[in-house]
CSV table of C-alpha atoms in Angstrom, one decimal:
chain,number,residue,atom,x,y,z
E,3,MET,CA,109.0,54.4,-28.1
E,4,THR,CA,108.7,50.8,-26.6
E,5,LYS,CA,107.9,52.5,-23.2
E,6,ARG,CA,105.3,54.6,-24.6
E,7,LYS,CA,103.5,51.5,-26.2
E,8,TRP,CA,103.7,49.7,-22.9
E,9,GLY,CA,102.0,52.7,-21.1
E,10,ILE,CA,99.2,52.9,-23.5
E,11,ALA,CA,98.5,49.2,-23.2
E,12,LEU,CA,98.6,49.3,-19.5
E,13,LEU,CA,96.3,52.2,-19.5
E,14,LEU,CA,93.6,50.2,-21.8
E,15,ILE,CA,94.0,47.3,-19.5
E,16,VAL,CA,93.0,49.5,-16.5
E,17,CYS,CA,90.1,51.0,-18.4
E,18,PHE,CA,88.8,47.6,-19.3
E,19,ILE,CA,89.0,46.2,-15.8
E,20,GLY,CA,87.0,49.4,-14.6
E,21,LEU,CA,84.4,48.9,-17.1
E,22,ALA,CA,84.0,45.5,-16.2
E,23,GLY,CA,83.6,46.3,-12.7
E,24,CYS,CA,80.9,49.0,-13.5
E,25,SER,CA,79.2,46.5,-15.6
E,26,GLY,CA,79.3,44.0,-12.8
E,27,LYS,CA,78.0,46.3,-10.3
E,28,ALA,CA,75.3,47.4,-12.5
E,29,ALA,CA,74.1,43.9,-13.0
E,30,GLY,CA,74.3,43.3,-9.3
E,31,ASP,CA,72.4,46.3,-8.7
E,32,ASN,CA,69.3,44.8,-10.8
E,33,GLU,CA,69.3,41.4,-8.9
E,34,PRO,CA,67.3,42.7,-6.0
E,35,GLU,CA,64.6,43.9,-8.3
E,36,LYS,CA,64.5,40.7,-10.5
E,37,LYS,CA,64.3,38.5,-7.4
E,38,PRO,CA,61.0,40.0,-6.1
E,39,ALA,CA,59.3,39.8,-9.4
E,40,GLU,CA,60.0,36.0,-9.7
E,41,GLU,CA,58.8,35.4,-6.2
E,42,LYS,CA,55.7,37.4,-6.9
E,43,ALA,CA,54.8,35.3,-10.1
E,44,LYS,CA,55.4,32.2,-7.9
E,45,GLU,CA,52.9,33.4,-5.3
E,46,GLU,CA,50.3,34.4,-7.9
E,47,GLU,CA,50.6,30.9,-9.5
E,48,LYS,CA,50.4,29.2,-6.1
E,49,ALA,CA,47.3,31.3,-5.2
E,50,GLN,CA,45.7,30.5,-8.4
E,51,GLU,CA,46.3,26.8,-7.8
E,52,GLU,CA,44.8,26.9,-4.3
E,53,ALA,CA,41.7,28.7,-5.8
E,54,ILE,CA,41.2,26.0,-8.2
E,55,ALA,CA,41.6,23.4,-5.4
E,56,GLU,CA,39.2,25.2,-3.2
E,57,GLU,CA,36.6,25.4,-6.1
E,58,GLN,CA,36.8,21.8,-6.8
E,59,THR,CA,36.5,21.0,-3.0
E,60,GLN,CA,33.3,23.0,-2.9
E,61,GLU,CA,32.0,21.1,-6.0
E,62,ASP,CA,32.9,17.7,-4.3
E,63,LYS,CA,31.0,18.7,-1.3
E,64,LYS,CA,28.0,19.6,-3.4
E,65,GLU,CA,28.0,16.2,-5.1
E,66,GLU,CA,28.3,14.6,-1.6
E,67,ILE,CA,25.4,16.5,-0.2
E,68,LYS,CA,22.6,14.8,-2.2
E,69,PRO,CA,18.9,15.5,-1.2
E,70,VAL,CA,17.1,12.9,1.3
E,71,VAL,CA,14.5,11.1,-0.5
E,72,VAL,CA,12.3,8.1,0.5
E,73,ASN,CA,11.3,5.5,-2.1
E,74,VAL,CA,8.0,3.5,-1.4
E,75,ILE,CA,8.6,0.0,-3.3
E,76,ASP,CA,6.0,-2.6,-4.2
E,77,PRO,CA,7.3,-5.7,-2.3
E,78,ASP,CA,6.5,-7.9,-5.3
E,79,THR,CA,7.6,-6.2,-8.3
E,80,LYS,CA,10.3,-4.2,-6.7
E,81,ALA,CA,8.6,-1.1,-8.5
E,82,VAL,CA,9.0,2.3,-7.2
E,83,LEU,CA,5.5,3.5,-6.4
E,84,LYS,CA,6.4,7.0,-4.9
E,85,THR,CA,9.2,9.1,-4.1
E,86,PHE,CA,9.1,11.6,-1.2
E,87,SER,CA,11.3,14.5,-0.5
E,88,PRO,CA,10.8,14.9,3.3
E,89,ALA,CA,12.5,18.2,3.6
E,90,GLU,CA,10.1,19.7,0.8
E,91,MET,CA,7.2,18.3,2.7
E,92,GLY,CA,8.0,19.9,6.0
E,93,PHE,CA,9.7,16.9,7.9
E,94,GLY,CA,11.7,18.6,10.9
E,95,GLU,CA,9.8,21.7,10.8
E,96,ASP,CA,6.0,20.6,10.8
E,97,ASP,CA,6.0,16.9,11.5
E,98,GLU,CA,2.2,16.8,12.2
E,99,LYS,CA,1.5,18.1,8.8
E,100,TYR,CA,4.0,15.8,7.2
E,101,LYS,CA,2.5,12.8,8.9
E,102,ALA,CA,-0.9,13.8,8.0
E,103,ASP,CA,0.1,14.1,4.2
E,104,LEU,CA,1.7,10.7,4.5
E,105,ALA,CA,-1.4,9.2,6.1
E,106,LYS,CA,-3.8,10.6,3.2
E,107,TRP,CA,-1.5,9.1,0.7
E,108,ALA,CA,-1.3,5.7,2.5
E,109,LYS,CA,-5.1,5.6,2.8
E,110,GLU,CA,-5.4,6.2,-0.9
E,111,ILE,CA,-2.9,3.6,-2.0
E,112,ALA,CA,-4.5,1.0,0.5
E,113,ARG,CA,-8.1,1.5,-0.2
E,114,GLY,CA,-8.0,3.1,-3.8
E,115,THR,CA,-9.5,6.0,-5.4
E,116,ASP,CA,-12.0,6.5,-8.2
E,117,LYS,CA,-9.0,6.4,-10.6
E,118,MET,CA,-6.9,3.9,-8.9
E,119,LYS,CA,-7.4,0.3,-7.4
E,120,GLY,CA,-6.1,0.0,-3.8
E,121,TYR,CA,-3.8,-2.8,-2.4
E,122,ASP,CA,-6.4,-3.9,0.1
E,123,GLN,CA,-8.4,-7.0,-1.2
E,124,ARG,CA,-11.3,-8.5,0.5
E,125,MET,CA,-11.2,-12.4,0.8
E,126,THR,CA,-13.0,-14.3,-1.9
E,127,LEU,CA,-14.0,-17.6,-0.1
E,128,ASP,CA,-13.3,-21.0,-1.4
E,129,LYS,CA,-16.4,-23.1,-2.5
E,130,ILE,CA,-17.2,-26.6,-3.0
E,131,GLY,CA,-18.1,-27.2,-6.6
E,132,SER,CA,-21.1,-29.4,-8.0
E,133,ASP,CA,-18.3,-32.1,-8.6
E,134,GLY,CA,-17.1,-31.9,-4.9
E,135,ASN,CA,-13.9,-30.2,-5.8
E,136,ILE,CA,-12.6,-27.0,-4.1
E,137,ILE,CA,-13.3,-23.7,-6.3
E,138,LYS,CA,-10.4,-21.4,-5.0
E,139,GLY,CA,-11.0,-17.9,-4.2
E,140,GLN,CA,-8.7,-15.2,-3.4
E,141,PRO,CA,-6.8,-14.4,-0.1
E,142,GLU,CA,-7.3,-11.4,1.9
E,143,VAL,CA,-4.7,-8.6,1.2
E,144,ILE,CA,-4.3,-5.8,4.0
E,145,LEU,CA,-2.0,-2.9,3.6
E,146,GLU,CA,-1.2,-1.6,7.2
E,147,GLU,CA,-1.7,2.2,6.7
E,148,SER,CA,-0.3,3.4,10.0
E,149,GLU,CA,2.7,1.0,9.8
E,150,LEU,CA,3.6,2.3,6.3
E,151,VAL,CA,3.4,6.0,7.6
E,152,ASP,CA,5.8,5.0,10.7
E,153,LYS,CA,8.2,3.3,8.3
E,154,ILE,CA,8.5,6.4,5.8
E,155,PHE,CA,8.7,8.8,8.7
E,156,ALA,CA,11.7,6.8,10.2
E,157,ALA,CA,13.3,6.6,6.8
E,158,SER,CA,13.0,10.4,6.3
E,159,VAL,CA,16.2,11.1,8.5
E,160,SER,CA,18.6,9.8,6.2
E,161,GLY,CA,16.4,8.6,3.3
E,162,GLY,CA,16.2,5.0,1.7
E,163,ASP,CA,13.9,2.7,0.3
E,164,VAL,CA,10.4,1.4,2.3
E,165,GLU,CA,8.6,-1.6,1.1
E,166,LEU,CA,4.8,-1.7,1.3
E,167,PRO,CA,3.6,-3.6,4.7
E,168,LEU,CA,1.3,-6.0,3.0
E,169,TYR,CA,-0.3,-8.9,5.0
E,170,VAL,CA,-1.7,-11.8,3.0
E,171,SER,CA,-4.4,-14.3,4.7
E,172,GLU,CA,-5.2,-17.4,3.3
E,173,SER,CA,-8.5,-19.2,4.3
E,174,GLY,CA,-8.0,-21.0,7.7
E,175,TYR,CA,-9.3,-24.6,6.9
E,176,ASP,CA,-7.6,-27.8,6.0
E,177,PRO,CA,-8.6,-29.1,2.5
E,178,ALA,CA,-8.7,-32.8,3.8
E,179,ASP,CA,-11.7,-31.7,6.0
E,180,VAL,CA,-13.8,-30.5,3.1
E,181,PRO,CA,-15.8,-33.9,2.5
E,182,TYR,CA,-16.9,-33.8,6.1
E,183,LEU,CA,-17.9,-30.1,6.7
E,184,GLY,CA,-21.5,-31.0,5.8
E,185,GLU,CA,-21.8,-33.7,8.4
E,186,VAL,CA,-23.6,-31.5,11.1
E,187,VAL,CA,-25.9,-28.7,11.2
E,188,VAL,CA,-24.8,-26.2,13.9
E,189,ALA,CA,-27.4,-23.4,13.0
E,190,SER,CA,-30.1,-22.7,10.5
E,191,TYR,CA,-32.7,-20.0,9.7
E,192,THR,CA,-35.8,-20.0,7.4
E,193,THR,CA,-37.7,-17.2,5.7
E,194,ASN,CA,-40.4,-17.4,3.3
E,195,PHE,CA,-41.3,-15.6,0.0
E,196,ASN,CA,-44.1,-15.3,-2.7
E,197,SER,CA,-42.9,-17.5,-5.4
E,198,GLY,CA,-45.4,-16.0,-7.7
E,199,VAL,CA,-43.4,-12.7,-7.8
E,200,ALA,CA,-41.1,-14.0,-10.7
E,201,GLY,CA,-38.4,-11.2,-10.7
E,202,ARG,CA,-37.9,-11.2,-6.8
E,203,THR,CA,-37.9,-15.1,-6.7
E,204,LYS,CA,-35.1,-15.2,-9.4
E,205,ASN,CA,-33.0,-12.7,-7.5
E,206,ILE,CA,-33.3,-14.8,-4.3
E,207,GLU,CA,-32.5,-17.8,-6.1
E,208,LEU,CA,-29.4,-16.2,-7.6
E,209,SER,CA,-27.9,-14.8,-4.5
E,210,ALA,CA,-28.7,-17.9,-2.6
E,211,GLU,CA,-26.9,-20.1,-5.2
E,212,ALA,CA,-23.9,-17.6,-4.8
E,213,ILE,CA,-23.4,-18.3,-1.2
E,214,ASN,CA,-24.4,-22.1,-1.2
E,215,ASN,CA,-21.3,-24.2,-0.4
E,216,ILE,CA,-19.0,-21.4,0.8
E,217,ILE,CA,-16.3,-22.6,3.0
E,218,LEU,CA,-15.7,-20.3,6.1
E,219,GLY,CA,-12.3,-21.2,7.4
E,220,GLU,CA,-11.4,-20.4,11.0
E,221,GLY,CA,-10.6,-16.6,11.0
E,222,ASP,CA,-12.0,-16.0,7.5
E,223,HIS,CA,-13.7,-12.7,6.6
E,224,PHE,CA,-17.0,-13.1,4.8
E,225,SER,CA,-18.5,-10.4,2.5
E,226,PHE,CA,-21.8,-10.7,1.0
E,227,ASN,CA,-21.2,-8.2,-1.7
E,228,THR,CA,-17.9,-9.8,-2.5
E,229,THR,CA,-19.2,-13.2,-2.4
E,230,VAL,CA,-22.4,-12.6,-4.6
E,231,GLY,CA,-21.1,-10.0,-7.0
E,232,PRO,CA,-23.0,-7.3,-8.9
E,233,SER,CA,-26.7,-7.8,-8.9
E,234,ASP,CA,-27.3,-6.3,-12.2
E,235,GLU,CA,-29.0,-7.3,-15.5
E,236,ALA,CA,-25.6,-8.7,-16.8
E,237,HIS,CA,-25.5,-11.3,-14.1
E,238,GLY,CA,-29.2,-12.4,-14.5
E,239,TYR,CA,-30.7,-10.2,-12.0
E,240,GLN,CA,-34.3,-8.9,-12.7
E,241,PRO,CA,-36.4,-6.0,-11.6
E,242,ALA,CA,-38.2,-6.2,-8.3
E,243,GLU,CA,-39.2,-4.2,-5.3
E,244,GLU,CA,-36.4,-2.9,-3.1
E,245,ALA,CA,-36.2,-0.5,-0.3
E,246,LEU,CA,-34.9,3.0,-0.9
E,247,ASN,CA,-34.8,6.0,1.4
E,248,GLY,CA,-37.7,4.7,3.2
E,249,LYS,CA,-39.8,3.7,0.4
E,250,LEU,CA,-40.2,0.6,-1.8
E,251,VAL,CA,-39.3,1.1,-5.4
E,252,MET,CA,-38.7,-1.0,-8.5
E,253,GLY,CA,-35.0,-1.8,-9.0
E,254,ILE,CA,-32.8,-4.4,-10.6
E,255,GLY,CA,-31.8,-7.0,-7.9
E,256,GLY,CA,-34.6,-6.5,-5.4
E,257,GLY,CA,-35.1,-9.5,-3.0
E,258,ILE,CA,-31.2,-10.0,-2.5
E,259,CYS,CA,-31.6,-8.5,1.0
E,260,GLN,CA,-33.8,-11.5,2.2
E,261,THR,CA,-31.0,-13.7,1.3
E,262,SER,CA,-28.4,-11.6,3.3
E,263,SER,CA,-30.9,-11.2,6.3
E,264,THR,CA,-31.7,-15.1,6.3
E,265,LEU,CA,-27.8,-15.6,6.5
E,266,TYR,CA,-27.4,-13.2,9.1
E,267,ASN,CA,-30.0,-14.8,11.4
E,268,ALA,CA,-28.3,-18.2,10.9
E,269,VAL,CA,-24.7,-17.3,11.7
E,270,ASP,CA,-26.0,-15.1,14.3
E,271,LYS,CA,-26.8,-18.3,16.3
E,272,VAL,CA,-22.9,-19.1,16.5
E,273,GLY,CA,-19.7,-17.2,17.4
E,274,VAL,CA,-19.1,-14.9,14.6
E,275,SER,CA,-18.0,-11.3,14.9
E,276,TYR,CA,-19.8,-8.5,12.8
E,277,VAL,CA,-17.5,-6.3,10.8
E,278,GLU,CA,-20.3,-4.6,9.0
E,279,LYS,CA,-24.2,-4.7,9.1
E,280,HIS,CA,-26.9,-2.3,8.2
E,281,HIS,CA,-30.8,-2.4,8.7
E,282,HIS,CA,-33.3,-1.3,6.0
E,283,SER,CA,-34.8,2.1,5.9
E,284,VAL,CA,-38.3,0.4,6.1
E,285,THR,CA,-39.7,-2.5,8.0
E,286,VAL,CA,-39.4,-5.9,6.0
E,287,GLY,CA,-41.9,-8.6,6.5
E,288,TYR,CA,-39.6,-11.7,6.2
E,289,VAL,CA,-37.8,-11.2,9.5
E,290,PRO,CA,-38.7,-9.7,12.8
E,291,LYS,CA,-37.8,-6.0,13.2
E,292,GLY,CA,-34.3,-5.3,13.8
E,293,ARG,CA,-33.3,-8.7,12.5
E,294,ASP,CA,-32.5,-7.5,8.8
E,295,ALA,CA,-29.2,-7.0,7.0
E,296,THR,CA,-29.5,-4.7,3.9
E,297,VAL,CA,-26.9,-4.8,1.1
E,298,SER,CA,-26.2,-3.1,-1.9
E,299,TYR,CA,-23.2,-3.7,-4.4
E,300,GLY,CA,-20.7,-1.0,-4.2
E,301,GLY,CA,-22.4,0.3,-1.0
E,302,LYS,CA,-23.7,-1.3,2.1
E,303,ASP,CA,-22.5,-4.7,2.9
E,304,PHE,CA,-22.9,-7.6,5.3
E,305,ARG,CA,-19.5,-8.8,6.8
E,306,PHE,CA,-18.5,-10.9,9.4
E,307,GLU,CA,-15.3,-12.9,10.7
E,308,ASN,CA,-15.6,-16.6,11.8
E,309,THR,CA,-14.6,-16.4,15.2
E,310,THR,CA,-16.2,-19.9,16.1
E,311,GLY,CA,-12.8,-21.3,16.2
E,312,ILE,CA,-13.8,-24.1,13.7
E,313,PRO,CA,-14.2,-24.3,9.9
E,314,LEU,CA,-17.9,-24.0,8.7
E,315,LEU,CA,-19.9,-24.7,5.6
E,316,VAL,CA,-22.8,-22.5,4.3
E,317,LYS,CA,-25.5,-24.3,2.6
E,318,ALA,CA,-28.5,-22.5,1.1
E,319,ASN,CA,-31.6,-24.4,0.1
E,320,PHE,CA,-34.2,-22.8,-2.0
E,321,GLY,CA,-37.6,-23.7,-3.4
E,322,ASN,CA,-41.3,-23.4,-3.3
E,323,GLY,CA,-41.4,-20.2,-1.4
E,324,VAL,CA,-38.8,-21.2,1.2
E,325,LEU,CA,-35.4,-20.2,1.8
E,326,THR,CA,-33.3,-22.0,4.5
E,327,ILE,CA,-29.7,-21.2,5.2
E,328,GLU,CA,-27.8,-23.7,7.2
E,329,ILE,CA,-24.4,-23.4,9.0
E,330,ARG,CA,-22.7,-26.9,8.9
E,331,THR,CA,-19.4,-28.4,10.1
E,332,ALA,CA,-17.6,-31.7,10.3
E,333,LYS,CA,-18.8,-34.1,13.3
E,334,LYS,CA,-15.3,-33.9,14.9
E,335,TYR,CA,-15.5,-30.2,15.4
E,336,GLU,CA,-19.2,-30.2,16.7
E,337,GLY,CA,-17.9,-30.0,20.4
E,338,MET,CA,-15.3,-27.3,19.8
E,339,LEU,CA,-17.8,-24.7,18.3
E,340,LYS,CA,-17.9,-21.4,20.2
E,341,LYS,CA,-21.5,-20.4,20.4
E,342,ALA,CA,-22.7,-16.9,20.3
E,343,VAL,CA,-23.4,-15.5,23.8
């Protein structure tokens, strides 16, 4: 009986070991299948991470590649006046058209339009007041259009800010010379008018007063229209005959051209350079043919530059049907005057 029990026990142990071996083998057989599944999951996870990283890289590149723009800045206020997108305007593809568009805009901002005042400003010359003190005018301001175009074009490669190239010119005289500028008459011219024609006489008087005691510094630019201002009723001008399209017609301010023409014949005797000068459409009687200088506020102007090399003073003497305009200077400058050829 005892041997039988031991035999049964031994048989059970052998069976148990066999089952354990089968179980282990089965588990071992599944390992190769489990391992590839884990690796595949890891590979998928890695691929997903790489895709996210690539997407982020592309987004970063998009942020880095910003469009090229050029901002035009007012040098005084630092305000942005205009932003150009060169690529959208043809830069690099049609540079000629691009430059033409820039030049058009530069002209508008310099000279102004019907709706916008330009940066260019004609010089309003200083004047000696009745008390002997200087009445200050305004400096000349020029926006160099071609320089502005060149600056914007150069900045169009990589973008950036461009300041307006503004050039400001003050009157070229020494205030210490002012008390002496009337010492010597270097040129003069006289014209006559009918003092019985009230309107025309008043208009000549007002325009003569406007240019009287004007200081012409060396290199200064004189503009009759800027100096005299509007010749309208609001400024005291009266109806009188004026030349228009080859005919004499009634108009407000008729007669101021006699003042501009008298001034022209006076300064023509010294070394000035003409910037703008026009003749009447009809022959006038107060100066010889071809010696007139017609003006019209907002239109034709009489302009010149003082290229005599010295400061000058304009004196206008009016009365009894006579208008005399003298060009004077200080005695110390008399021998330095560059006379007209």
